[in-house]
Tab-separated table of C-alpha atoms and ligand atoms in Angstrom:
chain	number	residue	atom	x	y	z
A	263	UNK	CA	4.890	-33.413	-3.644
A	264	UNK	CA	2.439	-32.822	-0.857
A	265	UNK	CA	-1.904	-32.257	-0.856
A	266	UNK	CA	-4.453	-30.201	0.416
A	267	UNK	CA	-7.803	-31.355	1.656
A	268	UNK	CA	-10.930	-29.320	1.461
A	269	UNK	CA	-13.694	-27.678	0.337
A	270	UNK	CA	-12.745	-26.114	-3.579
A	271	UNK	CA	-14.359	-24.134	-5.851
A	272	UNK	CA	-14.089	-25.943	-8.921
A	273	UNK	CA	-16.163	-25.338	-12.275
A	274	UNK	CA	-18.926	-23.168	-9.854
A	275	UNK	CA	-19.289	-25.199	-6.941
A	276	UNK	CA	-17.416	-26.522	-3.922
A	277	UNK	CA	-16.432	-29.702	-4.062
A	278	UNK	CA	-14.524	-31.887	-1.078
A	279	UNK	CA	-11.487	-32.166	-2.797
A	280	UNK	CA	-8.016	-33.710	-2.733
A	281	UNK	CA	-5.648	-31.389	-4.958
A	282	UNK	CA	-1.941	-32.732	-5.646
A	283	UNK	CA	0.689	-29.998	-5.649
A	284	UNK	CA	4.324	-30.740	-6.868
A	285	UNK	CA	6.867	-27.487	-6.785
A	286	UNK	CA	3.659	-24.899	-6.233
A	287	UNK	CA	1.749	-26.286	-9.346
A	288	UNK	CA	-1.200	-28.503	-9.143
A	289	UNK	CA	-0.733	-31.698	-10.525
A	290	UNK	CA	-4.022	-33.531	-9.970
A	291	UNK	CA	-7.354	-33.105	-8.217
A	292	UNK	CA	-8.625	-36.141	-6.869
A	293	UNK	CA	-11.764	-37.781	-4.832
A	294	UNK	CA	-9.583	-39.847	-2.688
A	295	UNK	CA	-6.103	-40.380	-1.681
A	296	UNK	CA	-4.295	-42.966	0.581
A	297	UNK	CA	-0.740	-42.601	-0.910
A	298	UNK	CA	0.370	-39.548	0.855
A	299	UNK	CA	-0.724	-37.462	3.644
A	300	UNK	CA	-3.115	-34.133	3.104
A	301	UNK	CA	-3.025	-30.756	4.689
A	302	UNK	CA	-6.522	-30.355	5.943
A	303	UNK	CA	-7.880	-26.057	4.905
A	304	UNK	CA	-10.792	-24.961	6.754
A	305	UNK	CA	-13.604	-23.416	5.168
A	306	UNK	CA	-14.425	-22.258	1.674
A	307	UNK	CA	-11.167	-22.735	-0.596
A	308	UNK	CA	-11.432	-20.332	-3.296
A	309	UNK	CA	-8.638	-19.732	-6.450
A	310	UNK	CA	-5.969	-16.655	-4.771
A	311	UNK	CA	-7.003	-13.293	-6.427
A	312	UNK	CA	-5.432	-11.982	-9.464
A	313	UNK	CA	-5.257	-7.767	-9.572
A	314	UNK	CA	-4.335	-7.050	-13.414
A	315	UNK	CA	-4.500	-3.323	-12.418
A	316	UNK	CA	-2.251	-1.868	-9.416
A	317	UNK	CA	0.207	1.112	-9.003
A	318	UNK	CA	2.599	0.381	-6.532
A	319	UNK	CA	4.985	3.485	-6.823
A	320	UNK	CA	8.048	1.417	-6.312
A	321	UNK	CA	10.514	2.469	-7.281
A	322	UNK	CA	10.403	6.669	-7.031
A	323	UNK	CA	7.395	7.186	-4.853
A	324	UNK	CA	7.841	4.840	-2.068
A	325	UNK	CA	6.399	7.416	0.735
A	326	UNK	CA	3.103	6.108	-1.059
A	327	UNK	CA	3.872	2.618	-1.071
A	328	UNK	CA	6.646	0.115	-2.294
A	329	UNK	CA	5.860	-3.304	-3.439
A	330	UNK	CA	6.810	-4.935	-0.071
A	331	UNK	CA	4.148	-2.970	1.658
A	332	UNK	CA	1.877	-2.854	-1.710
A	333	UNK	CA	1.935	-6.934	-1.942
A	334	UNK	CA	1.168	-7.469	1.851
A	335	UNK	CA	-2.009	-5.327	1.413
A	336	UNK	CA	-2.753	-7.612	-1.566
A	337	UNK	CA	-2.194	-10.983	0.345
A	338	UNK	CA	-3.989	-9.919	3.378
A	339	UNK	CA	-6.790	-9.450	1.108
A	340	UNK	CA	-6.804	-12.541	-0.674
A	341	UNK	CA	-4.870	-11.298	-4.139
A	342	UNK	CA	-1.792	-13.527	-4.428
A	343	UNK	CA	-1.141	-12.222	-8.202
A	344	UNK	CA	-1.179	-8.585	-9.153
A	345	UNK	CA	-0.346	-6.562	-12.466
A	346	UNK	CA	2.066	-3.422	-11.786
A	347	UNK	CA	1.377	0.072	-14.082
A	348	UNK	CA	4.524	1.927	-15.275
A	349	UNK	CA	3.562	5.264	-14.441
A	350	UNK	CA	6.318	5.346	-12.111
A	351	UNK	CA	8.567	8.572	-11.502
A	352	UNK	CA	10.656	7.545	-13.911
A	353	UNK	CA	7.962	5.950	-16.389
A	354	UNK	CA	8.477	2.291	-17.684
A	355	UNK	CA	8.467	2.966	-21.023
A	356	UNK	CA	11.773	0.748	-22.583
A	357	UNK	CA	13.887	-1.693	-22.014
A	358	UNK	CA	16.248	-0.152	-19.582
A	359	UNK	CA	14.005	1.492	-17.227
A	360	UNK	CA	11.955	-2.015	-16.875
A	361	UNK	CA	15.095	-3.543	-15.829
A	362	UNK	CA	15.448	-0.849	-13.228
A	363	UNK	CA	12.088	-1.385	-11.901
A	364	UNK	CA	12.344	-4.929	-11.762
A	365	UNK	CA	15.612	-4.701	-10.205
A	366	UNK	CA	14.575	-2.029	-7.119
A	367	UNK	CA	11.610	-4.408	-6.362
A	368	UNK	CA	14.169	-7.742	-6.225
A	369	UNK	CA	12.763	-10.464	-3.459
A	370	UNK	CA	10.544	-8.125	-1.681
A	371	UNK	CA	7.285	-8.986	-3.028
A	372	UNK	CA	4.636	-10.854	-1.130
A	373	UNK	CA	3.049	-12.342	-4.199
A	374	UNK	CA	3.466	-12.621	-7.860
A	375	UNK	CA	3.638	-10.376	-9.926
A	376	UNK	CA	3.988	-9.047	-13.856
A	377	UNK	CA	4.329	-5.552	-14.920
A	378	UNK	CA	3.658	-3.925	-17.608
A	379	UNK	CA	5.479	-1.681	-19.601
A	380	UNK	CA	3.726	1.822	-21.070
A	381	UNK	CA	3.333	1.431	-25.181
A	382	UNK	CA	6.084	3.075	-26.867
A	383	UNK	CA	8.612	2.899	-30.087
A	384	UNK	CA	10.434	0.148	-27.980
A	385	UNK	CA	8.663	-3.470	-26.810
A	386	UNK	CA	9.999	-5.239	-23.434
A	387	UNK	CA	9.266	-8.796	-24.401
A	388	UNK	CA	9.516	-9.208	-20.652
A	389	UNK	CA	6.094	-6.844	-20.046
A	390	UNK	CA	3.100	-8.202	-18.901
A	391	UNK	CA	1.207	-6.405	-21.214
A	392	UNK	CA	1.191	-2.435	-22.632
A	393	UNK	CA	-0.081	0.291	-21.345
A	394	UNK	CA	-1.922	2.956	-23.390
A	395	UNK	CA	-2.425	6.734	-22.199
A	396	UNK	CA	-5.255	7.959	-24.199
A	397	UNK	CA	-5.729	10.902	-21.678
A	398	UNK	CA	-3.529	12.278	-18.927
A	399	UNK	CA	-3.729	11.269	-15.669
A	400	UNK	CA	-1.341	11.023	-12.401
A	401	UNK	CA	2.434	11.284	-13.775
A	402	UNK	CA	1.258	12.288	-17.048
A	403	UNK	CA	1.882	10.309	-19.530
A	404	UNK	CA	0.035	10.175	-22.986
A	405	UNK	CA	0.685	7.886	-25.752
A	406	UNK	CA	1.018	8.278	-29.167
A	407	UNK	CA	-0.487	5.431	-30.381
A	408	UNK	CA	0.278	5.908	-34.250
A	409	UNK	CA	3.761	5.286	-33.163
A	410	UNK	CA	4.046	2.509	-31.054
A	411	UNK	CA	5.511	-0.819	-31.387
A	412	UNK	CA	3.216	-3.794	-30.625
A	413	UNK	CA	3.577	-7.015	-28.908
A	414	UNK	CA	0.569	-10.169	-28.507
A	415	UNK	CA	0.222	-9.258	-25.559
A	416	UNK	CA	-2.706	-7.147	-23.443
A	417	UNK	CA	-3.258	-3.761	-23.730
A	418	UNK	CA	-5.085	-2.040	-21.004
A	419	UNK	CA	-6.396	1.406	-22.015
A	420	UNK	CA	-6.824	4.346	-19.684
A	421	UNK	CA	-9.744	5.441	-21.852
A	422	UNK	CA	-10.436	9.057	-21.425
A	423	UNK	CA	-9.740	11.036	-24.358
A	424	UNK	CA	-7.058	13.858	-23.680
A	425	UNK	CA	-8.965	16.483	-26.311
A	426	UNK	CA	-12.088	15.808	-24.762
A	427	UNK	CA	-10.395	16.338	-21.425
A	428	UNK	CA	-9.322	19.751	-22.286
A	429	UNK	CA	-12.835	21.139	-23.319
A	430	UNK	CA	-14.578	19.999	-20.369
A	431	UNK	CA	-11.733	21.674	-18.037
A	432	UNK	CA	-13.417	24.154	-15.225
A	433	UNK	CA	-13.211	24.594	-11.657
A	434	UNK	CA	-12.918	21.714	-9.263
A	435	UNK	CA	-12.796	21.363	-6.176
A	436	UNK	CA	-15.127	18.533	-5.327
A	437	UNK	CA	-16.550	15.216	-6.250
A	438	UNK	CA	-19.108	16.190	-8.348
A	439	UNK	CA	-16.769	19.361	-10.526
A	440	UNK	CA	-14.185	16.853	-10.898
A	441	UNK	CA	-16.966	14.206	-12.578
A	442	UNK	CA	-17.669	17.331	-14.772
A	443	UNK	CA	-14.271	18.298	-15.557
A	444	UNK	CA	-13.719	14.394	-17.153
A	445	UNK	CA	-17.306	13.317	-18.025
A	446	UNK	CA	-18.905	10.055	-19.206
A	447	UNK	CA	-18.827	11.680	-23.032
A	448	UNK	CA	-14.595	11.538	-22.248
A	449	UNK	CA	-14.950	7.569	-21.821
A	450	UNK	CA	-17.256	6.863	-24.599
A	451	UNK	CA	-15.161	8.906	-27.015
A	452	UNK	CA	-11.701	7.461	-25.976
A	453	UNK	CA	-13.276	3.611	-26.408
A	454	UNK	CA	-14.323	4.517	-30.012
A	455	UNK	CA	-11.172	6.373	-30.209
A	456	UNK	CA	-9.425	2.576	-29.493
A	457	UNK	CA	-11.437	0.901	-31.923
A	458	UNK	CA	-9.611	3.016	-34.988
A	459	UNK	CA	-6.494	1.823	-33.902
A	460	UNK	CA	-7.405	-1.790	-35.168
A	461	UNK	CA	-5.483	-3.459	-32.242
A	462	UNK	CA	-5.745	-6.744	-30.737
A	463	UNK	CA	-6.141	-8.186	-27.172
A	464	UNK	CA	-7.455	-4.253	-26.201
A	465	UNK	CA	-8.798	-4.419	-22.446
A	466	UNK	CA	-10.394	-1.593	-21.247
A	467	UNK	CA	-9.324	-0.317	-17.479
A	468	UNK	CA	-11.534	0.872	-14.731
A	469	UNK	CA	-15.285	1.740	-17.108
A	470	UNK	CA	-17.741	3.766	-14.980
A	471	UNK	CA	-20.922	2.940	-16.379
A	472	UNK	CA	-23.281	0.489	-18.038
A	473	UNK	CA	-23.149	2.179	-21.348
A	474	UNK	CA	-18.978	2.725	-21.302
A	475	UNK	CA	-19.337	-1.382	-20.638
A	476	UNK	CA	-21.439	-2.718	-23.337
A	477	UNK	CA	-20.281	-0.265	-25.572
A	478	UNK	CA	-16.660	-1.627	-25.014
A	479	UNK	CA	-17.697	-5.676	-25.327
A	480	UNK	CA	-19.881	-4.464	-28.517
A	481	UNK	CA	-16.292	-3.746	-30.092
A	482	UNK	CA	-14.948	-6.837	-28.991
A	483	UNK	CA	-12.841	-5.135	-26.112
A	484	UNK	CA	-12.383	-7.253	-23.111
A	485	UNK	CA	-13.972	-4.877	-20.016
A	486	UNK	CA	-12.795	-3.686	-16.127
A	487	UNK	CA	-14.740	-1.889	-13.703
A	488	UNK	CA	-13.807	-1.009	-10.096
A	489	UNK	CA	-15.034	-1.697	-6.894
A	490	UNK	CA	-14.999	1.802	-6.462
A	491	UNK	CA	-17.162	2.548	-9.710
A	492	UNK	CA	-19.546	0.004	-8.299
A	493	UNK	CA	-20.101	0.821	-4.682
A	494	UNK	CA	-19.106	4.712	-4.385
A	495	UNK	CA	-20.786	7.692	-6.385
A	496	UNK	CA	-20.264	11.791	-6.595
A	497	UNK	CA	-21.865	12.377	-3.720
A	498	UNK	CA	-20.067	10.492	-1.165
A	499	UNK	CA	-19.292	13.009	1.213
A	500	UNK	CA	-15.051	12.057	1.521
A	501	UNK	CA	-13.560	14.760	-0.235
A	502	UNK	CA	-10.370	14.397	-2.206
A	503	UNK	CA	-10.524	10.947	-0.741
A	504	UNK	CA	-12.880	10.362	-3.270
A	505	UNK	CA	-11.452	12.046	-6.063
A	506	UNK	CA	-9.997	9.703	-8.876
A	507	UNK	CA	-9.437	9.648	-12.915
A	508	UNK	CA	-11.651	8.266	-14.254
A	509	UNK	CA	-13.895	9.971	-11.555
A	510	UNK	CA	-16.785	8.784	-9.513
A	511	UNK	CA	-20.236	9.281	-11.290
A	512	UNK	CA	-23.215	10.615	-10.327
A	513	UNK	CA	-25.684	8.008	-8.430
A	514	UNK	CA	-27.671	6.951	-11.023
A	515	UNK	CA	-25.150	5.715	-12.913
A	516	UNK	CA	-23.279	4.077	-10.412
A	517	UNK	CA	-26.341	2.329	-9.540
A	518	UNK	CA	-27.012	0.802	-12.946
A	519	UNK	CA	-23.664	-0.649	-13.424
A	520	UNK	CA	-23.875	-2.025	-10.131
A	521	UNK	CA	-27.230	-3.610	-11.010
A	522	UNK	CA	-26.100	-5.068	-13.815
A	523	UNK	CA	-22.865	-6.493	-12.478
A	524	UNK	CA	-23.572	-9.780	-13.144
A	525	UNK	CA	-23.369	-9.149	-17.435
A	526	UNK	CA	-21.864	-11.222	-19.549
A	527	UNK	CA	-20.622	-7.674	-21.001
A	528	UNK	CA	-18.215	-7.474	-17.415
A	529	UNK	CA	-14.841	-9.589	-17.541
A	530	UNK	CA	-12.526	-7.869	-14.534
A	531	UNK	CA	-12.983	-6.247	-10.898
A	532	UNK	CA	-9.897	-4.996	-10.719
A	533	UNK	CA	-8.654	-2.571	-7.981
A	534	UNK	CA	-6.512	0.635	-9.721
A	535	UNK	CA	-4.823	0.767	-6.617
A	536	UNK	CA	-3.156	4.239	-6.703
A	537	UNK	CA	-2.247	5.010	-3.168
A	538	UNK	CA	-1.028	9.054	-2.220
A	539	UNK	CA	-0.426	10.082	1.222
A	540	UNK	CA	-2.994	11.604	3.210
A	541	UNK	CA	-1.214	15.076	2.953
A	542	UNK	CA	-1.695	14.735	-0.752
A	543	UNK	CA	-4.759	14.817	-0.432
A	544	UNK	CA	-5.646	17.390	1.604
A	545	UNK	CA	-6.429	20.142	-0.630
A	546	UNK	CA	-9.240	18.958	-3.193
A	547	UNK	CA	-7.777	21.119	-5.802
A	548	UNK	CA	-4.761	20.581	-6.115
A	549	UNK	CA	-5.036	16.295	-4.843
A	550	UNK	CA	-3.526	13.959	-6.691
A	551	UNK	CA	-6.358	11.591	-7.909
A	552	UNK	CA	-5.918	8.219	-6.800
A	553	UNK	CA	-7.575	5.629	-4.305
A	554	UNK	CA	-5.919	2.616	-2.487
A	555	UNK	CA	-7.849	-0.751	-2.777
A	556	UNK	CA	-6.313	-3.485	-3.352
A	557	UNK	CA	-6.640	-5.151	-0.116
A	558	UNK	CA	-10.331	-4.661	-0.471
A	559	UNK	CA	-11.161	-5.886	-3.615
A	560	UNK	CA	-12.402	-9.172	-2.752
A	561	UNK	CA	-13.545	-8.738	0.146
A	562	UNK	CA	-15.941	-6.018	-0.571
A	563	UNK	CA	-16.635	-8.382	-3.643
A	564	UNK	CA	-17.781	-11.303	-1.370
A	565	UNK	CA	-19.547	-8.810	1.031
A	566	UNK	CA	-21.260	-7.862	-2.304
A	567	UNK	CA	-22.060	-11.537	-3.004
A	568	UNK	CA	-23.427	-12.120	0.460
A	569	UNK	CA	-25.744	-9.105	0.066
A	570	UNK	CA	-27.285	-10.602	-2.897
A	571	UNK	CA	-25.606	-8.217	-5.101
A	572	UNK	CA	-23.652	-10.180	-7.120
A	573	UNK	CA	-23.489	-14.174	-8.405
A	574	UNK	CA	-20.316	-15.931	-6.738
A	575	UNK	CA	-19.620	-17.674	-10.453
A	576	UNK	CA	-19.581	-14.135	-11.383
A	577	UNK	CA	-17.188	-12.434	-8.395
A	578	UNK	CA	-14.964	-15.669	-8.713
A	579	UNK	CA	-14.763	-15.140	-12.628
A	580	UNK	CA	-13.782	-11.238	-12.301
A	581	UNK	CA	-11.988	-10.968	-9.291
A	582	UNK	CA	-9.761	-14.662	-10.663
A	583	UNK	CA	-10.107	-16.390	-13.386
A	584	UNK	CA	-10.615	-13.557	-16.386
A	585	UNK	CA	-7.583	-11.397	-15.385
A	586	UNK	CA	-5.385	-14.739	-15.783
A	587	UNK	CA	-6.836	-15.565	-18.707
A	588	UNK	CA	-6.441	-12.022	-20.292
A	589	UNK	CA	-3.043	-11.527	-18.984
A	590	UNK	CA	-2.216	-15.577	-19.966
A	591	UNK	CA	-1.060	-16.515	-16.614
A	592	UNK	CA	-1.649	-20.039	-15.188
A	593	UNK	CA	-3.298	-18.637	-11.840
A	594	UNK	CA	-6.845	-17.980	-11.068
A	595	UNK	CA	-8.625	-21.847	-11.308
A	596	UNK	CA	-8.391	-24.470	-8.969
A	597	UNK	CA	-7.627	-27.191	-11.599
A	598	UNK	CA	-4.735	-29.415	-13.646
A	599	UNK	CA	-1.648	-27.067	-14.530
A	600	UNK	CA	-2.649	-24.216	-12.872
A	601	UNK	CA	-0.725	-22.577	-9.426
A	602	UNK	CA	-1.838	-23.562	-6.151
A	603	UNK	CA	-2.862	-20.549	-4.798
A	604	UNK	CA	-5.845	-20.333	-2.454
A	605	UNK	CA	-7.390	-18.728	0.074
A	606	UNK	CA	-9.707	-19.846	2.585
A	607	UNK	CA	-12.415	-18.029	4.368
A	608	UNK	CA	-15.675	-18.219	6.625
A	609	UNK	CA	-18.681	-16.926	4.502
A	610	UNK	CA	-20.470	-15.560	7.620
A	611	UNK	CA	-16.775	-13.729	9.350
A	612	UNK	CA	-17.399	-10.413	7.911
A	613	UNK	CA	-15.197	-7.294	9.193
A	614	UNK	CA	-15.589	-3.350	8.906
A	615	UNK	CA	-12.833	-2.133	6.814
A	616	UNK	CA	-10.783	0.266	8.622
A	617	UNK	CA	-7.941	2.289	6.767
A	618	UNK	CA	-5.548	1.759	9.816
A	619	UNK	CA	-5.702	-1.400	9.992
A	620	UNK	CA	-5.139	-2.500	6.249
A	621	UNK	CA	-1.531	-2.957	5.233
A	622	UNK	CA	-0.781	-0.509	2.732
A	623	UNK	CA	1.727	2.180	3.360
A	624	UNK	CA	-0.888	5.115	2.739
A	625	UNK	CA	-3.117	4.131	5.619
A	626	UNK	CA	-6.252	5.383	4.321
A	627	UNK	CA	-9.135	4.056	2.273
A	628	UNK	CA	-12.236	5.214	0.815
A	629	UNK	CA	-14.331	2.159	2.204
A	630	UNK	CA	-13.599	2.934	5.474
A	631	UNK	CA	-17.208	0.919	7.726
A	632	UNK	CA	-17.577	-0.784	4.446
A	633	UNK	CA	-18.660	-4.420	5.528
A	634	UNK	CA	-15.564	-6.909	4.061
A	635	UNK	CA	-14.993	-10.946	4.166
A	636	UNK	CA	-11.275	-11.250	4.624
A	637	UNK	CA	-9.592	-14.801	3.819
A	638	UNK	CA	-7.977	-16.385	6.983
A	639	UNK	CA	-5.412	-18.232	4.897
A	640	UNK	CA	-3.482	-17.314	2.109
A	641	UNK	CA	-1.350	-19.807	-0.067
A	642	UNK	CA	0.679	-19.048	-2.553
A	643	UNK	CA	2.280	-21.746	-4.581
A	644	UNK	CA	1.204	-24.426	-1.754
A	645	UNK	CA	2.931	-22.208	0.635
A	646	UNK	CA	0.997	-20.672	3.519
A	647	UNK	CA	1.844	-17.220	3.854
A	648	UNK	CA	-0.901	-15.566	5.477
A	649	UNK	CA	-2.951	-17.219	9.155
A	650	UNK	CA	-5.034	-15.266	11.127
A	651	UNK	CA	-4.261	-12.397	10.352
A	652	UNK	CA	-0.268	-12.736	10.369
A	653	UNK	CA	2.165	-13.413	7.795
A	654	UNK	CA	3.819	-16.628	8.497
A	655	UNK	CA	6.422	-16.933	5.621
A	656	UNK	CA	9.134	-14.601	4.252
A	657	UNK	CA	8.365	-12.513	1.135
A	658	UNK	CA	8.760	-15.287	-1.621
A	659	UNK	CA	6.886	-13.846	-5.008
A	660	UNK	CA	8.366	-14.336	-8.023
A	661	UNK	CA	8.217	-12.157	-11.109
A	662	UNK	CA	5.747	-13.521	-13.927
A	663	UNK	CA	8.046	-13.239	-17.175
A	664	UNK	CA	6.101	-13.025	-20.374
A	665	UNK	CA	9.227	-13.921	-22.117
A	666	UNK	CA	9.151	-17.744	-20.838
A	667	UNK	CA	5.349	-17.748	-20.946
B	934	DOR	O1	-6.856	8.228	-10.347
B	934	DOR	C1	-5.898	7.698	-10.901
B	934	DOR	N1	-4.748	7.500	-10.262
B	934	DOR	N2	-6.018	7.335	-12.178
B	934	DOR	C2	-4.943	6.895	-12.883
B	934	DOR	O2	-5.089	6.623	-14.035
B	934	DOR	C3	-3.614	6.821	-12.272
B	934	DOR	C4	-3.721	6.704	-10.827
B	934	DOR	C5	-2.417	6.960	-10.116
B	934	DOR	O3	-1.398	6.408	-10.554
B	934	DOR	O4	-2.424	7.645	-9.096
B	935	ZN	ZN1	-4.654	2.817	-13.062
């Protein structure tokens, strides 16, 4: 058993706390304690992040990024959870090639972590959740959703419908052709697409507008934007480094969804964190679409909040507390039952991103000058594992089985 001391956000405020931890869980939060002695954190203690939307390449693609290097980015930045897509080279789509997966990654991750298996005729009871293809993006994969078998579990969408897809195809080679090539129309259509289906626990990925967003809660979907979607538009001038399915939008539109990022309609920031080498991306043509930022997430979030941009309740909410709760996890809350992971950080300590000196294996990202609020701790389970910008404990994250959940 052992307790922290500090400042915690608890049910939307900070509140000088005493929280009880026995093996990594939190047992009790308390006003006082003279039974034991307390590790004293620093600062602001919020819940550790929770990323239900990553691609860490591992295993096949690893001269992108592997999960050792893909879960350092995310603890540096303040995610101690993170959700893994199965588009891998070899795409996660039974039994078997989970296993694989889960065995190439063994005790090199950095945090914990679920992954999800891509919908098909055969269910991993083991998955995080399903993944459904509704349009082709990198590694290709579509899904056939008439044929699937389903699980209670979450089922993020990639919504951008394939047919629509193919009759908006034209030249591209830049930010604003490759918006036209997979439109907004390609987003609306795949979210009413979804609704046919009659499926439960659907959860939109990555939405790139205000109308995609309520149109998606109207249906009873749970929502996910980007911080990309919300800070970046068409005509940032960064090439194939901004080029991404579904793509950036036009100003206007990024605008209004940033505006109105504090509705009830939002549940999840989440990063799509889909790292390819600078080589890759190169040529705008023929890029692979894709954008790091997983290490960025919340502290671009917190820069946001800050700026006035956003409500912390909110940030805390979608960057912590909704992806848990969506993907059933007991992470994201300060509170009874739930992990002890935290980070701390200094409201007023803010940092310009730079792509060399974030931790994933690509070494690029589209933020770079962005203003960020990094955490100087990181605690996973009531073990501190990131100070000062170091990593002070051996890889220890553990694999979040939705068989035992
Ligand atoms: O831009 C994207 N990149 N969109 C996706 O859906 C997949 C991702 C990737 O894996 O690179
Ligand atoms: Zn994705």
């Amino acid at each position: 058993m052992e307790a922290f001391h500090g400042r915690f956000y608890i049910s939307g405020e900070f509140r000088e706390k005493y929280v009880v931890v026995d093996r990594g869980v939190i047992k009790e939060v308390r006003d006082e304690l003279s039974d034991m002695r307390a590790t004293n954190i620093p600062g602001h203690v919020l819940p550790g992040g929770v990323d239900m939307h990553v691609h860490f390449r591992d295993p096949g693609e690893t001269e992108k990024e592997d999960f050792k290097t893909g879960s350092l980015s995310a603890i540096f930045g303040g995610t101690t959870t993170v959700c893994d897509m199965p588009n891998n080279k070899i795409p996660i789509t039974n039994y078997s090639s989970f296993k694989s997966k889960l065995s190439a990654i063994g005790n090199r991750s950095y945090v914990d972590f679920g992954l999800y298996q891509a919908a098909s005729k055969e269910v991993v009871p083991e998955a995080i959740g399903q993944k459904i293809f509704l349009g082709r993006s990198t590694g290709g994969l579509l899904t056939d959703v008439g044929n699937c078998e389903w699980q209670d579990k979450v089922k993020v969408v990639h919504g951008e419908l394939q047919e629509c897809l193919d009759n908006n195809k034209r030249e591209n080679d830049n930010l604003v052709s490759h918006d036209m090539n997979r439109p907004l129309e390609c987003e609306m259509e795949a979210i009413e697409a979804t609704f046919k289906y009659r499926l439960e626990r659907v959860h939109m990925g990555h939405l790139t507008s205000l109308r995609s967003l309520e149109f998606a809660k109207s249906l009873g979907f749970t929502t996910e934007v980007t911080p990309h979607h919300l800070l970046l538009n068409s005509s940032a001038q960064i090439g194939s480094f901004g080029k991404v399915n579904p793509p950036l939008r036009k100003k206007s539109v990024q605008q209004e969804l940033l505006n109105n990022i504090n509705s009830k309609s939002l549940d999840v920031i989440a990063s799509d964190h889909a790292p390819h080498t600078t080589q890759e991306k190169e040529v705008f043509r023929e890029a692979p679409s894709g954008l790091p930022g997983v290490e960025t997430r919340i502290p671009l979030i917190l820069s946001s909040y800050r700026k006035g941009l956003i409500s912390l309740d909110k940030g805390i909410s979608a960057l912590m507390e909704r992806p848990a709760e969506i993907c059933r996890i007991n992470k994201g809350r300060i509170a009874k039952g739930f992990d002890a992971d935290f980070i701390s950080l200094d409201f007023k300590k803010t940092t310009e991103i730079r792509g060399e000196e974030l931790h994933s294996r690509c070494g690029w990202t589209p933020f770079e000058n962005f203003e960020g609020i990094f955490p100087d701790l990181v605690y996973l389970r009531g073990e501190l594992i990131v100070q000062e910008g170091e990593v002070v404990s051996p890889s220890s994250g553990v694999f979040l089985n939705a068989k035992e959940q």
